Amino acid sequence: MITGKLQNASDSQSLPKSTAEQIFQEEQLYLAPGVQSICLNSRLVIDHGKGVHVTDLDGRTYMDFFSGVTVGSLGHCHPKYVSALKAQLNKVTFGSFTTVPRFEFLKNLAEVAPGNLRRTQLYSGGAEAVEAALRLARAHTGKFEVIGFWGGFHGKTGGVLGLVGDRFKHQHGPMAPGLHLAPYANCNRCPFEVSYPGCSFLCVEFLRKVIRHNTTGSIAAILVEPIQGTAGNVVPPPGYLKELQAVARENGALFIADEMITGFGRTGKLFGVEHEGIVPDIMTLGKGMGGGFPVSALISTDEIVSAKPFSLPSASSSSYGGNPLAAAAARVTLEIILEENLVENSREVGAWLIRHIEEMAGRYSFVGQVRGRGLMIGVELVRDKKSRELLSTQASQALFQIGLKEGILLMISSSAIRINPALIISQQEAARGLEILDRVFGQIQKTKIHLQ
Ligand SMILES: Cc1ncc(COP(=O)(O)O)c(C=O)c1O
């Protein structure tokens, strides 16, 4: 069934009952349910994209403020990216042999990665890379337990599902043994109801207690997102990652930064950990790394990657990992990020956006908090600023649909709008997005949808 709102959206454009709508509906007969809610709720059939815009089969163009769950660092169809992939298609596309693109990508990555992180293994999906990082940590430490965090997200496969600090794991039990969770430093919603810096990192002290009371004392790794993405782009306070690294050291565990989203310029530094000047033992990478191509990785030190059995022939590889196309995509993406100064762009346009959204937030009673770093921005949505009760799913949905009607794709998760546009977004484009957002917010305020 087509929702009333979407029918109206089509009507307002005077479109006939579209082929796109028919294709969407018919695809549902063949597609197993459970694809991302942004796809299901938008019901879009995308035809093409250019830069920060996508156009559907009916010819409606949308500003893409989420870049395909943050994978499209270069936006849609960056010319240099397109020609690099076309050239690779004409050469060789599969196989795990050394290729020039893979060699060059690995070398370039080693040059820009923090500290002594320089040995990379390539995979295809994020969860796969995080699972590999856990295998590596276990191989290196000879221990097996892993600590993750409330609100954390690392993928949906069996080895990491237990480290997801949210409802994604509900009804999938039992989880793999040895996985433990502690509260993240989400100061805006601190579970201990204390404030930073006066709290002296009570959450870290609590983590020590979790380790003492909940684990067997065999901690292989602490796994953390430098900024929590799925939780709504939650930025921890300064010093937090350093504190976690210290806890890892105390326990002879490795410190793994899951930079799947925060890596490759998203936060206004090339890697999220650089905001705190720390070097993790392992970083997991993906999403924006391939500019949209499914490629992910772990990167670590010479010493750590030599741990057995991880380092034995065929022990840490996968069928598609680092195939020539993936390598070409990752190589050209990193090249473009560096030569077009996209890290600086992310920092500057992101800061501009955060400043302006904060100004705008004063006019809307349902904006609880504006947060973020670079182009990883979270706008928390509440019923009202006083109660701070999080916006209902129904109201969030209505906001999403209004955005769609106004021509913007917004990802809403954990009662927050996650603004993660491509790193190539110009200030003018960001301003245009802001204008649309302002119109969407105006409609919410006027119709009082937030009180639903
Ligand atoms: C921080 C983080 N790690 C891992 C993953 C899992 O990536 P994938 O969906 O490619 O398995 C995600 C996905 O959103 C993520 O945000």
PDB file of C-alpha atoms and ligand atoms in Angstrom, residues 36 69 71 124-130 152-157 160 225-230 258-262 284 287 296 418, ligand 1:
ATOM      1  CA  GLN A  36      17.082  -0.326   6.148  1.00  0.00           C
ATOM      2  CA  VAL A  69      24.390   5.175   5.548  1.00  0.00           C
ATOM      3  CA  VAL A  71      29.342   5.205   2.783  1.00  0.00           C
ATOM      4  CA  SER A 124      34.059  -6.423   2.282  1.00  0.00           C
ATOM      5  CA  GLY A 125      31.691  -5.451   5.095  1.00  0.00           C
ATOM      6  CA  GLY A 126      31.992  -3.642   8.391  1.00  0.00           C
ATOM      7  CA  ALA A 127      30.934  -6.475  10.676  1.00  0.00           C
ATOM      8  CA  GLU A 128      33.392  -8.773   8.914  1.00  0.00           C
ATOM      9  CA  ALA A 129      36.263  -6.376   9.618  1.00  0.00           C
ATOM     10  CA  VAL A 130      35.257  -5.947  13.273  1.00  0.00           C
ATOM     11  CA  GLY A 152      27.482   0.934  20.311  1.00  0.00           C
ATOM     12  CA  PHE A 153      27.010  -0.635  16.909  1.00  0.00           C
ATOM     13  CA  HIS A 154      29.486  -2.879  15.143  1.00  0.00           C
ATOM     14  CA  GLY A 155      27.365  -4.980  12.784  1.00  0.00           C
ATOM     15  CA  LYS A 156      24.866  -7.791  12.928  1.00  0.00           C
ATOM     16  CA  THR A 157      26.924 -10.957  12.569  1.00  0.00           C
ATOM     17  CA  VAL A 160      29.759  -8.846  17.196  1.00  0.00           C
ATOM     18  CA  GLU A 225      33.419   3.979  18.328  1.00  0.00           C
ATOM     19  CA  PRO A 226      35.221   7.328  18.724  1.00  0.00           C
ATOM     20  CA  ILE A 227      31.797   8.900  18.088  1.00  0.00           C
ATOM     21  CA  GLN A 228      28.784   6.618  18.309  1.00  0.00           C
ATOM     22  CA  GLY A 229      27.001   6.695  14.952  1.00  0.00           C
ATOM     23  CA  THR A 230      23.944   4.484  15.233  1.00  0.00           C
ATOM     24  CA  ASP A 258      35.895   1.117  15.296  1.00  0.00           C
ATOM     25  CA  GLU A 259      36.372   3.924  12.771  1.00  0.00           C
ATOM     26  CA  MET A 260      33.870   2.508  10.288  1.00  0.00           C
ATOM     27  CA  ILE A 261      32.010   5.811  10.239  1.00  0.00           C
ATOM     28  CA  THR A 262      34.474   8.198  11.865  1.00  0.00           C
ATOM     29  CA  THR A 284      38.539  -1.023  11.892  1.00  0.00           C
ATOM     30  CA  LYS A 287      32.072   2.784   4.742  1.00  0.00           C
ATOM     31  CA  SER A 296      36.404  -2.644   4.761  1.00  0.00           C
ATOM     32  CA  ARG A 418      21.981  11.967  11.777  1.00  0.00           C
TER      33      ARG A 418
HETATM   34  C1  LIG B   1      30.739   1.759  13.738  1.00  0.00           C
HETATM   35  C2  LIG B   1      30.230   0.642  12.869  1.00  0.00           C
HETATM   36  N1  LIG B   1      30.894  -0.520  12.843  1.00  0.00           N
HETATM   37  C3  LIG B   1      30.488  -1.552  12.102  1.00  0.00           C
HETATM   38  C4  LIG B   1      29.363  -1.453  11.314  1.00  0.00           C
HETATM   39  C5  LIG B   1      28.914  -2.629  10.503  1.00  0.00           C
HETATM   40  O1  LIG B   1      29.092  -2.380   9.159  1.00  0.00           O
HETATM   41  P1  LIG B   1      28.333  -3.278   8.070  1.00  0.00           P
HETATM   42  O2  LIG B   1      26.917  -2.829   8.071  1.00  0.00           O
HETATM   43  O3  LIG B   1      29.050  -2.941   6.796  1.00  0.00           O
HETATM   44  O4  LIG B   1      28.508  -4.688   8.485  1.00  0.00           O
HETATM   45  C6  LIG B   1      28.651  -0.258  11.290  1.00  0.00           C
HETATM   46  C7  LIG B   1      27.446  -0.130  10.453  1.00  0.00           C
HETATM   47  O5  LIG B   1      26.691   0.811  10.517  1.00  0.00           O
HETATM   48  C8  LIG B   1      29.073   0.822  12.097  1.00  0.00           C
HETATM   49  O6  LIG B   1      28.405   1.962  12.149  1.00  0.00           O
END
